[in-house]
PDB file of C-alpha atoms in Angstrom:
ATOM      1  CA  MET A 400      -0.081  -0.044   0.132  1.00 58.00           C
ATOM      2  CA  PRO A 401       1.431   3.394  -0.805  1.00 80.00           C
ATOM      3  CA  GLN A 402       2.603   5.618   2.247  1.00 90.00           C
ATOM      4  CA  PRO A 403       3.065   9.310   2.690  1.00 96.00           C
ATOM      5  CA  ASP A 404       6.346  10.656   2.837  1.00 97.00           C
ATOM      6  CA  LEU A 405       5.017  12.876   5.790  1.00 98.00           C
ATOM      7  CA  VAL A 406       1.740  13.641   7.597  1.00 98.00           C
ATOM      8  CA  ILE A 407       1.881  17.107   9.008  1.00 98.00           C
ATOM      9  CA  PHE A 408      -0.890  18.163  11.513  1.00 98.00           C
ATOM     10  CA  ASP A 409      -1.620  21.840  12.397  1.00 98.00           C
ATOM     11  CA  CYS A 410      -1.745  22.370  16.430  1.00 98.00           C
ATOM     12  CA  ASP A 411      -4.531  24.865  17.135  1.00 96.00           C
ATOM     13  CA  GLY A 412      -8.015  23.379  16.386  1.00 95.00           C
ATOM     14  CA  VAL A 413      -6.491  20.234  15.044  1.00 98.00           C
ATOM     15  CA  LEU A 414      -4.549  18.425  17.755  1.00 98.00           C
ATOM     16  CA  VAL A 415      -5.885  20.794  20.678  1.00 98.00           C
ATOM     17  CA  ASP A 416      -9.135  22.560  21.047  1.00 97.00           C
ATOM     18  CA  SER A 417      -7.315  25.940  21.559  1.00 95.00           C
ATOM     19  CA  GLU A 418      -8.774  27.899  18.733  1.00 91.00           C
ATOM     20  CA  ILE A 419     -12.172  28.960  20.485  1.00 93.00           C
ATOM     21  CA  ILE A 420     -10.108  29.721  23.559  1.00 94.00           C
ATOM     22  CA  ALA A 421      -7.940  32.247  21.905  1.00 93.00           C
ATOM     23  CA  ALA A 422     -10.951  33.788  20.129  1.00 93.00           C
ATOM     24  CA  ARG A 423     -12.722  34.306  23.249  1.00 95.00           C
ATOM     25  CA  VAL A 424      -9.772  36.435  24.657  1.00 96.00           C
ATOM     26  CA  GLU A 425      -8.805  38.098  21.419  1.00 95.00           C
ATOM     27  CA  ALA A 426     -12.243  39.111  20.431  1.00 96.00           C
ATOM     28  CA  GLU A 427     -12.728  40.731  23.862  1.00 96.00           C
ATOM     29  CA  LEU A 428      -9.410  42.630  23.469  1.00 95.00           C
ATOM     30  CA  LEU A 429     -10.685  44.140  19.909  1.00 95.00           C
ATOM     31  CA  THR A 430     -14.037  44.949  21.243  1.00 96.00           C
ATOM     32  CA  LEU A 431     -12.529  46.837  24.097  1.00 95.00           C
ATOM     33  CA  ALA A 432     -10.332  48.695  21.680  1.00 94.00           C
ATOM     34  CA  GLY A 433     -13.286  49.649  19.596  1.00 94.00           C
ATOM     35  CA  TYR A 434     -13.944  47.062  17.208  1.00 96.00           C
ATOM     36  CA  GLU A 435     -16.974  44.909  18.132  1.00 96.00           C
ATOM     37  CA  ILE A 436     -16.702  41.320  17.262  1.00 96.00           C
ATOM     38  CA  SER A 437     -17.712  38.139  18.953  1.00 95.00           C
ATOM     39  CA  ALA A 438     -15.633  34.853  19.418  1.00 93.00           C
ATOM     40  CA  GLU A 439     -17.714  32.867  17.031  1.00 92.00           C
ATOM     41  CA  GLU A 440     -17.255  35.399  14.093  1.00 93.00           C
ATOM     42  CA  TYR A 441     -13.833  36.104  15.100  1.00 94.00           C
ATOM     43  CA  ALA A 442     -12.884  32.395  14.699  1.00 89.00           C
ATOM     44  CA  GLU A 443     -14.828  31.746  11.589  1.00 89.00           C
ATOM     45  CA  THR A 444     -13.043  34.713   9.934  1.00 90.00           C
ATOM     46  CA  TYR A 445      -9.712  34.748  11.520  1.00 91.00           C
ATOM     47  CA  ALA A 446      -8.758  31.426  12.459  1.00 87.00           C
ATOM     48  CA  GLY A 447      -5.183  30.126  11.690  1.00 82.00           C
ATOM     49  CA  LEU A 448      -3.674  33.665  11.544  1.00 89.00           C
ATOM     50  CA  THR A 449      -1.696  35.242  14.293  1.00 91.00           C
ATOM     51  CA  PHE A 450      -3.063  38.073  16.319  1.00 94.00           C
ATOM     52  CA  LYS A 451      -0.475  40.476  14.872  1.00 93.00           C
ATOM     53  CA  ASP A 452      -1.937  39.733  11.275  1.00 93.00           C
ATOM     54  CA  ILE A 453      -5.447  39.880  12.538  1.00 94.00           C
ATOM     55  CA  MET A 454      -4.674  43.314  14.104  1.00 95.00           C
ATOM     56  CA  MET A 455      -3.376  44.356  10.918  1.00 94.00           C
ATOM     57  CA  ARG A 456      -6.501  43.036   8.835  1.00 94.00           C
ATOM     58  CA  VAL A 457      -8.996  44.782  11.143  1.00 95.00           C
ATOM     59  CA  GLU A 458      -6.916  48.065  11.290  1.00 93.00           C
ATOM     60  CA  ALA A 459      -7.058  48.110   7.380  1.00 94.00           C
ATOM     61  CA  LYS A 460     -10.887  47.209   7.458  1.00 92.00           C
ATOM     62  CA  SER A 461     -12.173  49.456  10.062  1.00 93.00           C
ATOM     63  CA  ALA A 462      -9.327  52.711  10.397  1.00 91.00           C
ATOM     64  CA  ILE A 463      -9.391  51.964  13.841  1.00 92.00           C
ATOM     65  CA  PRO A 464      -5.606  52.638  15.227  1.00 91.00           C
ATOM     66  CA  PHE A 465      -4.725  49.686  17.671  1.00 93.00           C
ATOM     67  CA  GLN A 466      -2.064  49.995  20.141  1.00 92.00           C
ATOM     68  CA  ALA A 467       1.058  47.349  19.491  1.00 91.00           C
ATOM     69  CA  SER A 468       0.873  46.658  23.138  1.00 94.00           C
ATOM     70  CA  MET A 469      -2.280  44.453  22.376  1.00 95.00           C
ATOM     71  CA  ILE A 470      -0.185  41.972  20.703  1.00 94.00           C
ATOM     72  CA  ASP A 471       1.920  41.130  23.849  1.00 95.00           C
ATOM     73  CA  ARG A 472      -1.172  41.520  26.166  1.00 96.00           C
ATOM     74  CA  ALA A 473      -2.839  38.988  23.916  1.00 95.00           C
ATOM     75  CA  GLU A 474       0.029  36.541  24.286  1.00 93.00           C
ATOM     76  CA  GLU A 475      -0.150  36.784  28.018  1.00 96.00           C
ATOM     77  CA  LEU A 476      -3.852  36.466  28.600  1.00 96.00           C
ATOM     78  CA  VAL A 477      -4.249  33.606  25.882  1.00 94.00           C
ATOM     79  CA  ASP A 478      -1.196  31.639  27.202  1.00 95.00           C
ATOM     80  CA  HIS A 479      -2.675  31.882  30.751  1.00 96.00           C
ATOM     81  CA  LYS A 480      -6.165  30.570  29.556  1.00 96.00           C
ATOM     82  CA  LEU A 481      -4.488  27.682  27.677  1.00 95.00           C
ATOM     83  CA  ARG A 482      -2.514  26.420  30.456  1.00 95.00           C
ATOM     84  CA  SER A 483      -5.577  26.054  32.614  1.00 95.00           C
ATOM     85  CA  ASP A 484      -8.192  25.157  29.800  1.00 96.00           C
ATOM     86  CA  VAL A 485      -6.758  23.609  26.890  1.00 97.00           C
ATOM     87  CA  ARG A 486      -7.794  19.900  26.254  1.00 97.00           C
ATOM     88  CA  ALA A 487      -7.000  17.619  23.419  1.00 98.00           C
ATOM     89  CA  ILE A 488      -9.610  16.843  20.678  1.00 97.00           C
ATOM     90  CA  ASP A 489     -11.516  13.799  21.355  1.00 96.00           C
ATOM     91  CA  GLY A 490      -9.786  10.688  19.682  1.00 97.00           C
ATOM     92  CA  VAL A 491      -6.771  12.630  18.709  1.00 98.00           C
ATOM     93  CA  ARG A 492      -4.117  10.524  20.563  1.00 97.00           C
ATOM     94  CA  GLU A 493      -5.475   7.330  18.851  1.00 97.00           C
ATOM     95  CA  ALA A 494      -5.416   8.820  15.502  1.00 98.00           C
ATOM     96  CA  VAL A 495      -1.757  10.313  15.796  1.00 98.00           C
ATOM     97  CA  ALA A 496      -0.552   7.061  17.042  1.00 97.00           C
ATOM     98  CA  ALA A 497      -2.318   5.204  14.162  1.00 96.00           C
ATOM     99  CA  VAL A 498      -0.269   7.293  11.581  1.00 96.00           C
ATOM    100  CA  THR A 499       2.787   5.229  10.495  1.00 93.00           C
ATOM    101  CA  ALA A 500       4.519   7.671   8.321  1.00 96.00           C
ATOM    102  CA  PRO A 501       6.685  10.309   9.675  1.00 97.00           C
ATOM    103  CA  ARG A 502       4.652  12.738  11.185  1.00 98.00           C
ATOM    104  CA  CYS A 503       5.206  16.573  12.618  1.00 98.00           C
ATOM    105  CA  VAL A 504       3.663  19.732  13.537  1.00 98.00           C
ATOM    106  CA  CYS A 505       3.322  23.146  11.407  1.00 98.00           C
ATOM    107  CA  SER A 506       1.732  25.966  13.280  1.00 98.00           C
ATOM    108  CA  ASN A 507       1.665  29.799  13.505  1.00 96.00           C
ATOM    109  CA  SER A 508       1.893  29.638  17.291  1.00 95.00           C
ATOM    110  CA  ARG A 509       5.081  30.075  19.155  1.00 95.00           C
ATOM    111  CA  LEU A 510       7.187  26.988  19.700  1.00 97.00           C
ATOM    112  CA  GLU A 511       6.973  27.456  23.728  1.00 96.00           C
ATOM    113  CA  ARG A 512       3.072  27.725  23.122  1.00 96.00           C
ATOM    114  CA  ILE A 513       2.931  24.717  21.140  1.00 98.00           C
ATOM    115  CA  GLU A 514       5.088  22.449  23.148  1.00 97.00           C
ATOM    116  CA  PHE A 515       3.367  23.454  26.798  1.00 96.00           C
ATOM    117  CA  MET A 516       0.027  22.643  25.041  1.00 97.00           C
ATOM    118  CA  LEU A 517       0.929  19.395  23.739  1.00 98.00           C
ATOM    119  CA  GLU A 518       2.591  18.396  27.157  1.00 97.00           C
ATOM    120  CA  LYS A 519      -0.477  19.248  28.836  1.00 97.00           C
ATOM    121  CA  VAL A 520      -2.422  16.824  26.787  1.00 97.00           C
ATOM    122  CA  ALA A 521       0.157  14.134  26.403  1.00 97.00           C
ATOM    123  CA  LEU A 522       0.769  14.531  22.823  1.00 98.00           C
ATOM    124  CA  LEU A 523       4.183  15.966  22.951  1.00 98.00           C
ATOM    125  CA  PRO A 524       6.036  12.446  22.716  1.00 97.00           C
ATOM    126  CA  PHE A 525       4.545  12.028  19.418  1.00 97.00           C
ATOM    127  CA  PHE A 526       6.271  15.069  17.772  1.00 97.00           C
ATOM    128  CA  ALA A 527       9.177  15.814  19.806  1.00 90.00           C
ATOM    129  CA  GLY A 528      12.062  17.444  17.766  1.00 94.00           C
ATOM    130  CA  ARG A 529       9.701  17.626  14.951  1.00 98.00           C
ATOM    131  CA  ILE A 530       7.553  20.961  15.573  1.00 98.00           C
ATOM    132  CA  PHE A 531       8.039  23.967  13.120  1.00 98.00           C
ATOM    133  CA  SER A 532       6.594  27.196  14.076  1.00 98.00           C
ATOM    134  CA  ALA A 533       6.109  29.724  11.212  1.00 97.00           C
ATOM    135  CA  LEU A 534       7.315  32.438  13.871  1.00 95.00           C
ATOM    136  CA  GLU A 535      10.699  30.802  14.133  1.00 96.00           C
ATOM    137  CA  ILE A 536      11.703  29.878  10.571  1.00 97.00           C
ATOM    138  CA  PRO A 537      14.455  31.988   8.780  1.00 97.00           C
ATOM    139  CA  SER A 538      11.635  34.077   6.843  1.00 97.00           C
ATOM    140  CA  LYS A 539       9.231  34.226   9.827  1.00 95.00           C
ATOM    141  CA  LYS A 540       6.401  34.225   7.204  1.00 96.00           C
ATOM    142  CA  THR A 541       3.363  32.721   8.750  1.00 95.00           C
ATOM    143  CA  LYS A 542       0.346  30.845   7.010  1.00 96.00           C
ATOM    144  CA  PRO A 543      -1.326  31.468   4.573  1.00 96.00           C
ATOM    145  CA  ALA A 544       2.409  31.556   3.171  1.00 97.00           C
ATOM    146  CA  PRO A 545       3.771  28.273   2.447  1.00 98.00           C
ATOM    147  CA  ASP A 546       7.228  28.605   3.983  1.00 98.00           C
ATOM    148  CA  VAL A 547       6.807  26.740   7.371  1.00 98.00           C
ATOM    149  CA  PHE A 548       5.181  23.641   5.217  1.00 98.00           C
ATOM    150  CA  LEU A 549       8.294  23.690   3.020  1.00 98.00           C
ATOM    151  CA  ILE A 550      10.789  24.077   5.641  1.00 98.00           C
ATOM    152  CA  ALA A 551       9.326  20.729   7.561  1.00 98.00           C
ATOM    153  CA  ALA A 552       9.357  18.707   4.089  1.00 98.00           C
ATOM    154  CA  GLU A 553      12.882  19.805   3.571  1.00 98.00           C
ATOM    155  CA  GLN A 554      14.150  18.958   6.875  1.00 98.00           C
ATOM    156  CA  LEU A 555      12.396  15.830   6.978  1.00 98.00           C
ATOM    157  CA  ASN A 556      13.168  14.749   3.366  1.00 98.00           C
ATOM    158  CA  ALA A 557       9.645  14.386   2.354  1.00 98.00           C
ATOM    159  CA  ASN A 558       8.244  15.180  -1.191  1.00 97.00           C
ATOM    160  CA  PRO A 559       5.714  18.007  -0.888  1.00 98.00           C
ATOM    161  CA  ALA A 560       3.544  15.942  -3.536  1.00 97.00           C
ATOM    162  CA  ASN A 561       3.400  13.162  -0.988  1.00 97.00           C
ATOM    163  CA  THR A 562       2.914  14.952   1.790  1.00 98.00           C
ATOM    164  CA  PHE A 563      -0.441  15.372   3.751  1.00 98.00           C
ATOM    165  CA  VAL A 564      -1.344  18.252   5.826  1.00 98.00           C
ATOM    166  CA  ILE A 565      -4.547  18.272   8.475  1.00 98.00           C
ATOM    167  CA  GLU A 566      -5.982  21.666   8.444  1.00 98.00           C
ATOM    168  CA  ASP A 567      -8.860  23.414  10.114  1.00 97.00           C
ATOM    169  CA  SER A 568      -8.457  27.070   8.678  1.00 95.00           C
ATOM    170  CA  VAL A 569      -8.551  28.481   5.086  1.00 95.00           C
ATOM    171  CA  HIS A 570      -5.323  30.047   5.752  1.00 94.00           C
ATOM    172  CA  GLY A 571      -3.787  26.962   6.711  1.00 97.00           C
ATOM    173  CA  VAL A 572      -5.416  24.974   3.629  1.00 98.00           C
ATOM    174  CA  THR A 573      -4.058  27.822   1.354  1.00 97.00           C
ATOM    175  CA  GLY A 574      -0.480  27.796   2.697  1.00 98.00           C
ATOM    176  CA  ALA A 575      -0.416  23.972   2.456  1.00 98.00           C
ATOM    177  CA  ARG A 576      -2.036  23.797  -1.364  1.00 98.00           C
ATOM    178  CA  ALA A 577       0.787  26.694  -2.033  1.00 98.00           C
ATOM    179  CA  ALA A 578       3.620  24.193  -1.002  1.00 98.00           C
ATOM    180  CA  GLY A 579       2.086  21.658  -3.250  1.00 98.00           C
ATOM    181  CA  MET A 580       0.883  19.415  -0.646  1.00 98.00           C
ATOM    182  CA  ARG A 581      -2.419  17.605  -0.116  1.00 98.00           C
ATOM    183  CA  VAL A 582      -4.652  18.749   2.501  1.00 98.00           C
ATOM    184  CA  ILE A 583      -7.469  16.842   4.652  1.00 98.00           C
ATOM    185  CA  GLY A 584      -9.715  19.485   6.244  1.00 98.00           C
ATOM    186  CA  PHE A 585     -10.902  19.109   9.923  1.00 98.00           C
ATOM    187  CA  THR A 586     -14.013  20.412  11.523  1.00 98.00           C
ATOM    188  CA  GLY A 587     -13.966  18.590  14.882  1.00 97.00           C
ATOM    189  CA  ALA A 588     -12.936  21.365  17.096  1.00 95.00           C
ATOM    190  CA  ALA A 589     -15.204  23.747  19.153  1.00 92.00           C
ATOM    191  CA  HIS A 590     -14.732  26.850  17.202  1.00 92.00           C
ATOM    192  CA  SER A 591     -16.477  24.873  14.054  1.00 93.00           C
ATOM    193  CA  TYR A 592     -19.288  26.403  12.318  1.00 92.00           C
ATOM    194  CA  PRO A 593     -21.960  25.537   9.742  1.00 92.00           C
ATOM    195  CA  GLY A 594     -20.550  25.395   6.350  1.00 95.00           C
ATOM    196  CA  HIS A 595     -16.951  25.006   7.866  1.00 96.00           C
ATOM    197  CA  ALA A 596     -16.313  22.009   5.774  1.00 97.00           C
ATOM    198  CA  ASP A 597     -17.541  23.519   2.496  1.00 97.00           C
ATOM    199  CA  VAL A 598     -15.229  26.546   3.125  1.00 96.00           C
ATOM    200  CA  LEU A 599     -12.271  24.146   3.448  1.00 97.00           C
ATOM    201  CA  THR A 600     -12.963  22.238   0.511  1.00 98.00           C
ATOM    202  CA  GLU A 601     -13.424  25.566  -1.722  1.00 98.00           C
ATOM    203  CA  ALA A 602      -9.918  26.546  -0.453  1.00 97.00           C
ATOM    204  CA  GLY A 603      -8.273  23.177  -1.747  1.00 98.00           C
ATOM    205  CA  ALA A 604      -8.735  20.173   0.913  1.00 98.00           C
ATOM    206  CA  GLU A 605      -9.381  17.226  -0.975  1.00 97.00           C
ATOM    207  CA  THR A 606     -11.762  15.917   1.849  1.00 98.00           C
ATOM    208  CA  VAL A 607     -12.740  17.045   5.144  1.00 98.00           C
ATOM    209  CA  ILE A 608     -13.241  14.763   8.356  1.00 98.00           C
ATOM    210  CA  ARG A 609     -15.026  15.806  11.547  1.00 97.00           C
ATOM    211  CA  ARG A 610     -13.954  12.840  13.741  1.00 97.00           C
ATOM    212  CA  TRP A 611     -10.402  11.740  14.459  1.00 98.00           C
ATOM    213  CA  ALA A 612     -11.606   7.991  13.747  1.00 97.00           C
ATOM    214  CA  GLU A 613     -11.950   8.677   9.997  1.00 97.00           C
ATOM    215  CA  LEU A 614      -8.139   9.815   9.597  1.00 97.00           C
ATOM    216  CA  LYS A 615      -6.438   6.451   8.935  1.00 95.00           C
ATOM    217  CA  SER A 616      -9.076   5.185   6.315  1.00 95.00           C
ATOM    218  CA  VAL A 617      -9.019   8.400   4.680  1.00 96.00           C
ATOM    219  CA  ILE A 618      -5.133   8.721   4.336  1.00 96.00           C
ATOM    220  CA  ALA A 619      -4.902   5.206   3.129  1.00 94.00           C
ATOM    221  CA  ALA A 620      -7.982   6.045   0.517  1.00 94.00           C
ATOM    222  CA  LEU A 621      -6.210   9.086  -0.601  1.00 95.00           C
ATOM    223  CA  SER A 622      -2.782   7.384  -0.900  1.00 92.00           C
ATOM    224  CA  GLU A 623      -4.083   5.089  -3.311  1.00 88.00           C
ATOM    225  CA  TRP A 624      -5.417   7.721  -5.445  1.00 78.00           C
ATOM    226  CA  SER A 625      -2.917  10.259  -7.176  1.00 67.00           C
ATOM    227  CA  ASP A 626      -2.604  12.459 -10.314  1.00 48.00           C
ATOM    228  CA  ALA A 627       0.627  11.102 -10.577  1.00 43.00           C
TER     229      ALA A 627
END
């Protein structure tokens, strides 16, 4: 049976149910600064982006000037909530353990945050030494740029065309597709919304799963099928 060279997992909203936690904190900060937005709308629109990128997009759209100090404040508040509240997504440990191909994490979060979240939910041993933060690669270009995916493939000797990426956001799907990789969308986290699967498919995901129990069979099925 064909085997992927590499399986890449996003972290937030894929391995850990952290997107909704961050969305609540960051939406409240934006609202207090004059841009009213709910956590649900925030997650649907901006999931997968860094808070700095989100602030820049909101500033351009609203013409509301934000203080740069909000970025550090958001990091501090989100870290605090994640350390106490973050949980693994149901079924993820079994799904990750069942992946026999090389695996890694590619995320827009800081390496320190990724590691403390994965350690808290007992997933760190699956990925130790194979965690790539877009904030800490040479270009520092975050998703939707493809850079972090391409760095991971290069360092792990994987052909991008034979690499699968599991992503929950349009920005992540867009970056993975720009890297020439195949994408499986994931909608099993708390921030998921009606139409989420359709949006991921439109962005380039080949298929979308809602439950981790589906991953092994989906990778096997897609590995059998290729344009090559």
